Amino acid sequence: MDLLADFLTSDFLGKSAWLWFAFIGIVGALLAFDLGVLHKQDKEIGVAESLKLSAFYIAVAIIFGAWVWWSMGPTSGMEYFTGYAIEKALSIDNVFVISLIFGYFAIPAKYQYRALLWGILAVLVLRGLMIAAGAALVQQYEWVLYIFGAFLIATGIKMLVMGESEQDVSKNPIVRFLSRRMRVSDELHGERFFVRKPDPETGKLVRFATPLFLALVVINIADLVFAVDSVPAIFAITTDTYIVFTANIMAILGLRALYFALAAMVHRFEYLKYALAIVLVFIGAKIFWNQIVGKLDPAISLAVTLSIIAAGVLFSLWKTSTHLPKTIDDR
């Protein structure tokens, strides 16, 4: 018993091991409840249900943030909420790509939610590895933060000047590689990722991947690409690995729930990418400010970040509302 207590209270990446196990337990319980109870049967998720489920995940994230604030102090609490807001806003960019991937593989809406939930398990591992690597680099070589800052500023300026290019999933190298290296069935088989079918050449039963599996793989690869921006962004807020990881995962959990509502009205957030670009520039510049002038007050960082994101959302909604049909005949 003493051995277990010593293990749970031992230091792991700057925090007691039990804190990490507790958070993973919360995530596991949420996924099990979501997949095993709320969505035990595959069904299409409507906008209303998507918004309600997203509100639930946001409430969980806020409650967890309040606990961080209470147990670790106001500075850690503000860093968590700043990181969560940035990750949440940056993850909205994923929605358009995810909808393109599902569209390319012709995945019906009723199977999309289950695929996204299974995808979060891979994201937990992949993001965890990226964050652990980033934390090790920052701890060993503090000057890496300057590289993160310069990268974020360059990325933000590129987004402001060049915008985003059209995505063509059929030309994605991962799609081409998997299609050449794996047997892929031409049709879906419900929620199954693999199925045994007769080989067209030999007639023997062999394992085929389904389009749902390919969609799942490509979505997780796309998430890794997006993580290249988001992980340095949150390390610019804090180098506390626990805050970085929990804010990341809470934002991603909520994205899966909000996907169906956002996918239906993603065109309404046309100008949000410019606000996100400004946020990236601000966060990148903050690194240099912290190192040269002194640490910026976390409250100021949180206020500026939320203000920029809110302005981007409100401006997008106002600007796109002028293009909405005023009557049924105008559509």
JSON list of N, CA and C in Angstrom, two decimals, residues 224-289:
[
{"chain": "A", "resi": 224, "resn": "LEU", "atom": "N", "xyz": [-2.43, 15.79, -36.59]},
{"chain": "A", "resi": 224, "resn": "LEU", "atom": "CA", "xyz": [-1.01, 15.97, -36.30]},
{"chain": "A", "resi": 224, "resn": "LEU", "atom": "C", "xyz": [-0.46, 17.22, -36.99]},
{"chain": "A", "resi": 225, "resn": "VAL", "atom": "N", "xyz": [-0.91, 17.43, -38.23]},
{"chain": "A", "resi": 225, "resn": "VAL", "atom": "CA", "xyz": [-0.47, 18.61, -38.97]},
{"chain": "A", "resi": 225, "resn": "VAL", "atom": "C", "xyz": [-0.91, 19.88, -38.26]},
{"chain": "A", "resi": 226, "resn": "PHE", "atom": "N", "xyz": [-2.16, 19.91, -37.81]},
{"chain": "A", "resi": 226, "resn": "PHE", "atom": "CA", "xyz": [-2.66, 21.06, -37.08]},
{"chain": "A", "resi": 226, "resn": "PHE", "atom": "C", "xyz": [-1.94, 21.24, -35.74]},
{"chain": "A", "resi": 227, "resn": "ALA", "atom": "N", "xyz": [-1.51, 20.12, -35.15]},
{"chain": "A", "resi": 227, "resn": "ALA", "atom": "CA", "xyz": [-0.81, 20.19, -33.86]},
{"chain": "A", "resi": 227, "resn": "ALA", "atom": "C", "xyz": [0.52, 20.89, -33.98]},
{"chain": "A", "resi": 228, "resn": "VAL", "atom": "N", "xyz": [1.09, 20.90, -35.19]},
{"chain": "A", "resi": 228, "resn": "VAL", "atom": "CA", "xyz": [2.36, 21.59, -35.40]},
{"chain": "A", "resi": 228, "resn": "VAL", "atom": "C", "xyz": [2.22, 23.08, -35.08]},
{"chain": "A", "resi": 229, "resn": "ASP", "atom": "N", "xyz": [1.03, 23.65, -35.32]},
{"chain": "A", "resi": 229, "resn": "ASP", "atom": "CA", "xyz": [0.77, 25.04, -34.95]},
{"chain": "A", "resi": 229, "resn": "ASP", "atom": "C", "xyz": [0.32, 25.17, -33.50]},
{"chain": "A", "resi": 230, "resn": "SER", "atom": "N", "xyz": [-0.60, 24.29, -33.08]},
{"chain": "A", "resi": 230, "resn": "SER", "atom": "CA", "xyz": [-1.26, 24.48, -31.79]},
{"chain": "A", "resi": 230, "resn": "SER", "atom": "C", "xyz": [-0.36, 24.16, -30.60]},
{"chain": "A", "resi": 231, "resn": "VAL", "atom": "N", "xyz": [0.49, 23.14, -30.71]},
{"chain": "A", "resi": 231, "resn": "VAL", "atom": "CA", "xyz": [1.35, 22.79, -29.58]},
{"chain": "A", "resi": 231, "resn": "VAL", "atom": "C", "xyz": [2.35, 23.89, -29.26]},
{"chain": "A", "resi": 232, "resn": "PRO", "atom": "N", "xyz": [3.08, 24.45, -30.26]},
{"chain": "A", "resi": 232, "resn": "PRO", "atom": "CA", "xyz": [3.94, 25.60, -29.92]},
{"chain": "A", "resi": 232, "resn": "PRO", "atom": "C", "xyz": [3.16, 26.79, -29.37]},
{"chain": "A", "resi": 233, "resn": "ALA", "atom": "N", "xyz": [1.93, 26.98, -29.86]},
{"chain": "A", "resi": 233, "resn": "ALA", "atom": "CA", "xyz": [1.12, 28.12, -29.38]},
{"chain": "A", "resi": 233, "resn": "ALA", "atom": "C", "xyz": [0.84, 28.01, -27.90]},
{"chain": "A", "resi": 234, "resn": "ILE", "atom": "N", "xyz": [0.53, 26.84, -27.41]},
{"chain": "A", "resi": 234, "resn": "ILE", "atom": "CA", "xyz": [0.21, 26.72, -25.99]},
{"chain": "A", "resi": 234, "resn": "ILE", "atom": "C", "xyz": [1.48, 26.69, -25.14]},
{"chain": "A", "resi": 235, "resn": "PHE", "atom": "N", "xyz": [2.61, 26.21, -25.71]},
{"chain": "A", "resi": 235, "resn": "PHE", "atom": "CA", "xyz": [3.86, 26.28, -24.98]},
{"chain": "A", "resi": 235, "resn": "PHE", "atom": "C", "xyz": [4.31, 27.73, -24.82]},
{"chain": "A", "resi": 236, "resn": "ALA", "atom": "N", "xyz": [3.83, 28.60, -25.71]},
{"chain": "A", "resi": 236, "resn": "ALA", "atom": "CA", "xyz": [4.12, 30.02, -25.57]},
{"chain": "A", "resi": 236, "resn": "ALA", "atom": "C", "xyz": [3.35, 30.63, -24.40]},
{"chain": "A", "resi": 237, "resn": "ILE", "atom": "N", "xyz": [2.26, 29.98, -24.01]},
{"chain": "A", "resi": 237, "resn": "ILE", "atom": "CA", "xyz": [1.46, 30.44, -22.87]},
{"chain": "A", "resi": 237, "resn": "ILE", "atom": "C", "xyz": [2.06, 29.94, -21.56]},
{"chain": "A", "resi": 238, "resn": "THR", "atom": "N", "xyz": [2.43, 28.67, -21.54]},
{"chain": "A", "resi": 238, "resn": "THR", "atom": "CA", "xyz": [2.97, 28.05, -20.34]},
{"chain": "A", "resi": 238, "resn": "THR", "atom": "C", "xyz": [3.86, 26.87, -20.72]},
{"chain": "A", "resi": 239, "resn": "THR", "atom": "N", "xyz": [4.85, 26.60, -19.90]},
{"chain": "A", "resi": 239, "resn": "THR", "atom": "CA", "xyz": [5.69, 25.42, -20.10]},
{"chain": "A", "resi": 239, "resn": "THR", "atom": "C", "xyz": [5.32, 24.32, -19.11]},
{"chain": "A", "resi": 240, "resn": "ASP", "atom": "N", "xyz": [4.22, 24.51, -18.39]},
{"chain": "A", "resi": 240, "resn": "ASP", "atom": "CA", "xyz": [3.71, 23.48, -17.49]},
{"chain": "A", "resi": 240, "resn": "ASP", "atom": "C", "xyz": [3.07, 22.38, -18.34]},
{"chain": "A", "resi": 241, "resn": "THR", "atom": "N", "xyz": [3.73, 21.23, -18.40]},
{"chain": "A", "resi": 241, "resn": "THR", "atom": "CA", "xyz": [3.29, 20.15, -19.29]},
{"chain": "A", "resi": 241, "resn": "THR", "atom": "C", "xyz": [1.87, 19.70, -18.97]},
{"chain": "A", "resi": 242, "resn": "TYR", "atom": "N", "xyz": [1.51, 19.70, -17.70]},
{"chain": "A", "resi": 242, "resn": "TYR", "atom": "CA", "xyz": [0.17, 19.25, -17.31]},
{"chain": "A", "resi": 242, "resn": "TYR", "atom": "C", "xyz": [-0.89, 20.20, -17.86]},
{"chain": "A", "resi": 243, "resn": "ILE", "atom": "N", "xyz": [-0.64, 21.51, -17.76]},
{"chain": "A", "resi": 243, "resn": "ILE", "atom": "CA", "xyz": [-1.59, 22.49, -18.29]},
{"chain": "A", "resi": 243, "resn": "ILE", "atom": "C", "xyz": [-1.67, 22.39, -19.80]},
{"chain": "A", "resi": 244, "resn": "VAL", "atom": "N", "xyz": [-0.53, 22.24, -20.45]},
{"chain": "A", "resi": 244, "resn": "VAL", "atom": "CA", "xyz": [-0.48, 22.12, -21.92]},
{"chain": "A", "resi": 244, "resn": "VAL", "atom": "C", "xyz": [-1.31, 20.92, -22.37]},
{"chain": "A", "resi": 245, "resn": "PHE", "atom": "N", "xyz": [-1.11, 19.77, -21.73]},
{"chain": "A", "resi": 245, "resn": "PHE", "atom": "CA", "xyz": [-1.78, 18.54, -22.15]},
{"chain": "A", "resi": 245, "resn": "PHE", "atom": "C", "xyz": [-3.28, 18.59, -21.87]},
{"chain": "A", "resi": 246, "resn": "THR", "atom": "N", "xyz": [-3.65, 19.01, -20.66]},
{"chain": "A", "resi": 246, "resn": "THR", "atom": "CA", "xyz": [-5.07, 19.00, -20.31]},
{"chain": "A", "resi": 246, "resn": "THR", "atom": "C", "xyz": [-5.88, 20.01, -21.14]},
{"chain": "A", "resi": 247, "resn": "ALA", "atom": "N", "xyz": [-5.32, 21.20, -21.37]},
{"chain": "A", "resi": 247, "resn": "ALA", "atom": "CA", "xyz": [-6.02, 22.19, -22.20]},
{"chain": "A", "resi": 247, "resn": "ALA", "atom": "C", "xyz": [-6.18, 21.68, -23.62]},
{"chain": "A", "resi": 248, "resn": "ASN", "atom": "N", "xyz": [-5.14, 21.04, -24.17]},
{"chain": "A", "resi": 248, "resn": "ASN", "atom": "CA", "xyz": [-5.20, 20.46, -25.51]},
{"chain": "A", "resi": 248, "resn": "ASN", "atom": "C", "xyz": [-6.31, 19.44, -25.62]},
{"chain": "A", "resi": 249, "resn": "ILE", "atom": "N", "xyz": [-6.29, 18.47, -24.71]},
{"chain": "A", "resi": 249, "resn": "ILE", "atom": "CA", "xyz": [-7.23, 17.35, -24.80]},
{"chain": "A", "resi": 249, "resn": "ILE", "atom": "C", "xyz": [-8.67, 17.80, -24.54]},
{"chain": "A", "resi": 250, "resn": "MET", "atom": "N", "xyz": [-8.88, 18.71, -23.60]},
{"chain": "A", "resi": 250, "resn": "MET", "atom": "CA", "xyz": [-10.23, 19.21, -23.34]},
{"chain": "A", "resi": 250, "resn": "MET", "atom": "C", "xyz": [-10.79, 19.91, -24.58]},
{"chain": "A", "resi": 251, "resn": "ALA", "atom": "N", "xyz": [-9.95, 20.67, -25.28]},
{"chain": "A", "resi": 251, "resn": "ALA", "atom": "CA", "xyz": [-10.40, 21.36, -26.49]},
{"chain": "A", "resi": 251, "resn": "ALA", "atom": "C", "xyz": [-10.76, 20.36, -27.59]},
{"chain": "A", "resi": 252, "resn": "ILE", "atom": "N", "xyz": [-9.95, 19.31, -27.73]},
{"chain": "A", "resi": 252, "resn": "ILE", "atom": "CA", "xyz": [-10.20, 18.31, -28.77]},
{"chain": "A", "resi": 252, "resn": "ILE", "atom": "C", "xyz": [-11.45, 17.50, -28.47]},
{"chain": "A", "resi": 253, "resn": "LEU", "atom": "N", "xyz": [-11.64, 17.14, -27.20]},
{"chain": "A", "resi": 253, "resn": "LEU", "atom": "CA", "xyz": [-12.86, 16.41, -26.81]},
{"chain": "A", "resi": 253, "resn": "LEU", "atom": "C", "xyz": [-14.10, 17.19, -27.22]},
{"chain": "A", "resi": 254, "resn": "GLY", "atom": "N", "xyz": [-14.09, 18.49, -26.95]},
{"chain": "A", "resi": 254, "resn": "GLY", "atom": "CA", "xyz": [-15.23, 19.32, -27.28]},
{"chain": "A", "resi": 254, "resn": "GLY", "atom": "C", "xyz": [-15.42, 19.48, -28.78]},
{"chain": "A", "resi": 255, "resn": "LEU", "atom": "N", "xyz": [-14.32, 19.47, -29.52]},
{"chain": "A", "resi": 255, "resn": "LEU", "atom": "CA", "xyz": [-14.42, 19.63, -30.98]},
{"chain": "A", "resi": 255, "resn": "LEU", "atom": "C", "xyz": [-15.23, 18.50, -31.59]},
{"chain": "A", "resi": 256, "resn": "ARG", "atom": "N", "xyz": [-15.00, 17.28, -31.12]},
{"chain": "A", "resi": 256, "resn": "ARG", "atom": "CA", "xyz": [-15.73, 16.13, -31.66]},
{"chain": "A", "resi": 256, "resn": "ARG", "atom": "C", "xyz": [-17.23, 16.31, -31.47]},
{"chain": "A", "resi": 257, "resn": "ALA", "atom": "N", "xyz": [-17.61, 16.87, -30.33]},
{"chain": "A", "resi": 257, "resn": "ALA", "atom": "CA", "xyz": [-19.03, 17.09, -30.08]},
{"chain": "A", "resi": 257, "resn": "ALA", "atom": "C", "xyz": [-19.59, 18.22, -30.92]},
{"chain": "A", "resi": 258, "resn": "LEU", "atom": "N", "xyz": [-18.79, 19.27, -31.11]},
{"chain": "A", "resi": 258, "resn": "LEU", "atom": "CA", "xyz": [-19.25, 20.45, -31.82]},
{"chain": "A", "resi": 258, "resn": "LEU", "atom": "C", "xyz": [-19.17, 20.32, -33.34]},
{"chain": "A", "resi": 259, "resn": "TYR", "atom": "N", "xyz": [-18.50, 19.27, -33.80]},
{"chain": "A", "resi": 259, "resn": "TYR", "atom": "CA", "xyz": [-18.23, 19.13, -35.24]},
{"chain": "A", "resi": 259, "resn": "TYR", "atom": "C", "xyz": [-19.48, 19.27, -36.10]},
{"chain": "A", "resi": 260, "resn": "PHE", "atom": "N", "xyz": [-20.56, 18.58, -35.74]},
{"chain": "A", "resi": 260, "resn": "PHE", "atom": "CA", "xyz": [-21.74, 18.54, -36.61]},
{"chain": "A", "resi": 260, "resn": "PHE", "atom": "C", "xyz": [-22.43, 19.89, -36.71]},
{"chain": "A", "resi": 261, "resn": "ALA", "atom": "N", "xyz": [-22.40, 20.66, -35.63]},
{"chain": "A", "resi": 261, "resn": "ALA", "atom": "CA", "xyz": [-22.97, 22.01, -35.69]},
{"chain": "A", "resi": 261, "resn": "ALA", "atom": "C", "xyz": [-22.07, 22.93, -36.52]},
{"chain": "A", "resi": 262, "resn": "LEU", "atom": "N", "xyz": [-20.76, 22.83, -36.29]},
{"chain": "A", "resi": 262, "resn": "LEU", "atom": "CA", "xyz": [-19.82, 23.69, -37.02]},
{"chain": "A", "resi": 262, "resn": "LEU", "atom": "C", "xyz": [-19.80, 23.34, -38.51]},
{"chain": "A", "resi": 263, "resn": "ALA", "atom": "N", "xyz": [-19.85, 22.04, -38.82]},
{"chain": "A", "resi": 263, "resn": "ALA", "atom": "CA", "xyz": [-19.82, 21.62, -40.23]},
{"chain": "A", "resi": 263, "resn": "ALA", "atom": "C", "xyz": [-21.00, 22.19, -41.00]},
{"chain": "A", "resi": 264, "resn": "ALA", "atom": "N", "xyz": [-22.13, 22.36, -40.30]},
{"chain": "A", "resi": 264, "resn": "ALA", "atom": "CA", "xyz": [-23.33, 22.87, -40.96]},
{"chain": "A", "resi": 264, "resn": "ALA", "atom": "C", "xyz": [-23.26, 24.38, -41.20]},
{"chain": "A", "resi": 265, "resn": "MET", "atom": "N", "xyz": [-22.41, 25.08, -40.43]},
{"chain": "A", "resi": 265, "resn": "MET", "atom": "CA", "xyz": [-22.36, 26.54, -40.59]},
{"chain": "A", "resi": 265, "resn": "MET", "atom": "C", "xyz": [-20.92, 27.06, -40.61]},
{"chain": "A", "resi": 266, "resn": "VAL", "atom": "N", "xyz": [-19.99, 26.22, -41.10]},
{"chain": "A", "resi": 266, "resn": "VAL", "atom": "CA", "xyz": [-18.58, 26.62, -41.13]},
{"chain": "A", "resi": 266, "resn": "VAL", "atom": "C", "xyz": [-18.37, 27.86, -42.00]},
{"chain": "A", "resi": 267, "resn": "HIS", "atom": "N", "xyz": [-19.25, 28.03, -43.01]},
{"chain": "A", "resi": 267, "resn": "HIS", "atom": "CA", "xyz": [-19.14, 29.20, -43.88]},
{"chain": "A", "resi": 267, "resn": "HIS", "atom": "C", "xyz": [-19.37, 30.50, -43.13]},
{"chain": "A", "resi": 268, "resn": "ARG", "atom": "N", "xyz": [-20.05, 30.43, -41.95]},
{"chain": "A", "resi": 268, "resn": "ARG", "atom": "CA", "xyz": [-20.32, 31.63, -41.16]},
{"chain": "A", "resi": 268, "resn": "ARG", "atom": "C", "xyz": [-19.08, 32.15, -40.44]},
{"chain": "A", "resi": 269, "resn": "PHE", "atom": "N", "xyz": [-18.02, 31.32, -40.38]},
{"chain": "A", "resi": 269, "resn": "PHE", "atom": "CA", "xyz": [-16.79, 31.72, -39.69]},
{"chain": "A", "resi": 269, "resn": "PHE", "atom": "C", "xyz": [-15.67, 32.02, -40.67]},
{"chain": "A", "resi": 270, "resn": "GLU", "atom": "N", "xyz": [-16.04, 32.59, -41.80]},
{"chain": "A", "resi": 270, "resn": "GLU", "atom": "CA", "xyz": [-15.10, 32.83, -42.89]},
{"chain": "A", "resi": 270, "resn": "GLU", "atom": "C", "xyz": [-13.92, 33.71, -42.47]},
{"chain": "A", "resi": 271, "resn": "TYR", "atom": "N", "xyz": [-14.15, 34.67, -41.58]},
{"chain": "A", "resi": 271, "resn": "TYR", "atom": "CA", "xyz": [-13.12, 35.64, -41.21]},
{"chain": "A", "resi": 271, "resn": "TYR", "atom": "C", "xyz": [-12.41, 35.28, -39.90]},
{"chain": "A", "resi": 272, "resn": "LEU", "atom": "N", "xyz": [-12.79, 34.17, -39.30]},
{"chain": "A", "resi": 272, "resn": "LEU", "atom": "CA", "xyz": [-12.17, 33.78, -38.04]},
{"chain": "A", "resi": 272, "resn": "LEU", "atom": "C", "xyz": [-10.69, 33.46, -38.23]},
{"chain": "A", "resi": 273, "resn": "LYS", "atom": "N", "xyz": [-10.33, 32.96, -39.42]},
{"chain": "A", "resi": 273, "resn": "LYS", "atom": "CA", "xyz": [-8.92, 32.60, -39.65]},
{"chain": "A", "resi": 273, "resn": "LYS", "atom": "C", "xyz": [-8.00, 33.80, -39.52]},
{"chain": "A", "resi": 274, "resn": "TYR", "atom": "N", "xyz": [-8.50, 34.99, -39.83]},
{"chain": "A", "resi": 274, "resn": "TYR", "atom": "CA", "xyz": [-7.67, 36.19, -39.69]},
{"chain": "A", "resi": 274, "resn": "TYR", "atom": "C", "xyz": [-7.47, 36.53, -38.21]},
{"chain": "A", "resi": 275, "resn": "ALA", "atom": "N", "xyz": [-8.50, 36.32, -37.41]},
{"chain": "A", "resi": 275, "resn": "ALA", "atom": "CA", "xyz": [-8.36, 36.52, -35.97]},
{"chain": "A", "resi": 275, "resn": "ALA", "atom": "C", "xyz": [-7.37, 35.51, -35.39]},
{"chain": "A", "resi": 276, "resn": "LEU", "atom": "N", "xyz": [-7.45, 34.26, -35.85]},
{"chain": "A", "resi": 276, "resn": "LEU", "atom": "CA", "xyz": [-6.52, 33.24, -35.38]},
{"chain": "A", "resi": 276, "resn": "LEU", "atom": "C", "xyz": [-5.10, 33.59, -35.78]},
{"chain": "A", "resi": 277, "resn": "ALA", "atom": "N", "xyz": [-4.92, 34.15, -36.98]},
{"chain": "A", "resi": 277, "resn": "ALA", "atom": "CA", "xyz": [-3.59, 34.56, -37.43]},
{"chain": "A", "resi": 277, "resn": "ALA", "atom": "C", "xyz": [-3.03, 35.63, -36.50]},
{"chain": "A", "resi": 278, "resn": "ILE", "atom": "N", "xyz": [-3.87, 36.60, -36.12]},
{"chain": "A", "resi": 278, "resn": "ILE", "atom": "CA", "xyz": [-3.43, 37.66, -35.21]},
{"chain": "A", "resi": 278, "resn": "ILE", "atom": "C", "xyz": [-3.09, 37.08, -33.84]},
{"chain": "A", "resi": 279, "resn": "VAL", "atom": "N", "xyz": [-3.88, 36.09, -33.38]},
{"chain": "A", "resi": 279, "resn": "VAL", "atom": "CA", "xyz": [-3.60, 35.44, -32.10]},
{"chain": "A", "resi": 279, "resn": "VAL", "atom": "C", "xyz": [-2.23, 34.76, -32.15]},
{"chain": "A", "resi": 280, "resn": "LEU", "atom": "N", "xyz": [-1.93, 34.07, -33.25]},
{"chain": "A", "resi": 280, "resn": "LEU", "atom": "CA", "xyz": [-0.64, 33.40, -33.38]},
{"chain": "A", "resi": 280, "resn": "LEU", "atom": "C", "xyz": [0.51, 34.41, -33.34]},
{"chain": "A", "resi": 281, "resn": "VAL", "atom": "N", "xyz": [0.34, 35.53, -34.02]},
{"chain": "A", "resi": 281, "resn": "VAL", "atom": "CA", "xyz": [1.37, 36.57, -34.00]},
{"chain": "A", "resi": 281, "resn": "VAL", "atom": "C", "xyz": [1.54, 37.12, -32.59]},
{"chain": "A", "resi": 282, "resn": "PHE", "atom": "N", "xyz": [0.41, 37.36, -31.91]},
{"chain": "A", "resi": 282, "resn": "PHE", "atom": "CA", "xyz": [0.45, 37.88, -30.54]},
{"chain": "A", "resi": 282, "resn": "PHE", "atom": "C", "xyz": [1.15, 36.91, -29.60]},
{"chain": "A", "resi": 283, "resn": "ILE", "atom": "N", "xyz": [0.79, 35.63, -29.69]},
{"chain": "A", "resi": 283, "resn": "ILE", "atom": "CA", "xyz": [1.39, 34.63, -28.81]},
{"chain": "A", "resi": 283, "resn": "ILE", "atom": "C", "xyz": [2.88, 34.48, -29.11]},
{"chain": "A", "resi": 284, "resn": "GLY", "atom": "N", "xyz": [3.24, 34.48, -30.41]},
{"chain": "A", "resi": 284, "resn": "GLY", "atom": "CA", "xyz": [4.65, 34.39, -30.76]},
{"chain": "A", "resi": 284, "resn": "GLY", "atom": "C", "xyz": [5.44, 35.58, -30.25]},
{"chain": "A", "resi": 285, "resn": "ALA", "atom": "N", "xyz": [4.88, 36.79, -30.39]},
{"chain": "A", "resi": 285, "resn": "ALA", "atom": "CA", "xyz": [5.55, 38.01, -29.91]},
{"chain": "A", "resi": 285, "resn": "ALA", "atom": "C", "xyz": [5.66, 37.99, -28.40]},
{"chain": "A", "resi": 286, "resn": "LYS", "atom": "N", "xyz": [4.69, 37.36, -27.72]},
{"chain": "A", "resi": 286, "resn": "LYS", "atom": "CA", "xyz": [4.70, 37.31, -26.26]},
{"chain": "A", "resi": 286, "resn": "LYS", "atom": "C", "xyz": [5.92, 36.54, -25.74]},
{"chain": "A", "resi": 287, "resn": "ILE", "atom": "N", "xyz": [6.36, 35.55, -26.49]},
{"chain": "A", "resi": 287, "resn": "ILE", "atom": "CA", "xyz": [7.55, 34.79, -26.09]},
{"chain": "A", "resi": 287, "resn": "ILE", "atom": "C", "xyz": [8.76, 35.73, -26.00]},
{"chain": "A", "resi": 288, "resn": "PHE", "atom": "N", "xyz": [8.94, 36.54, -27.05]},
{"chain": "A", "resi": 288, "resn": "PHE", "atom": "CA", "xyz": [10.08, 37.46, -27.06]},
{"chain": "A", "resi": 288, "resn": "PHE", "atom": "C", "xyz": [9.93, 38.52, -25.96]},
{"chain": "A", "resi": 289, "resn": "TRP", "atom": "N", "xyz": [8.70, 38.97, -25.74]},
{"chain": "A", "resi": 289, "resn": "TRP", "atom": "CA", "xyz": [8.44, 39.95, -24.68]},
{"chain": "A", "resi": 289, "resn": "TRP", "atom": "C", "xyz": [8.80, 39.35, -23.31]}
]
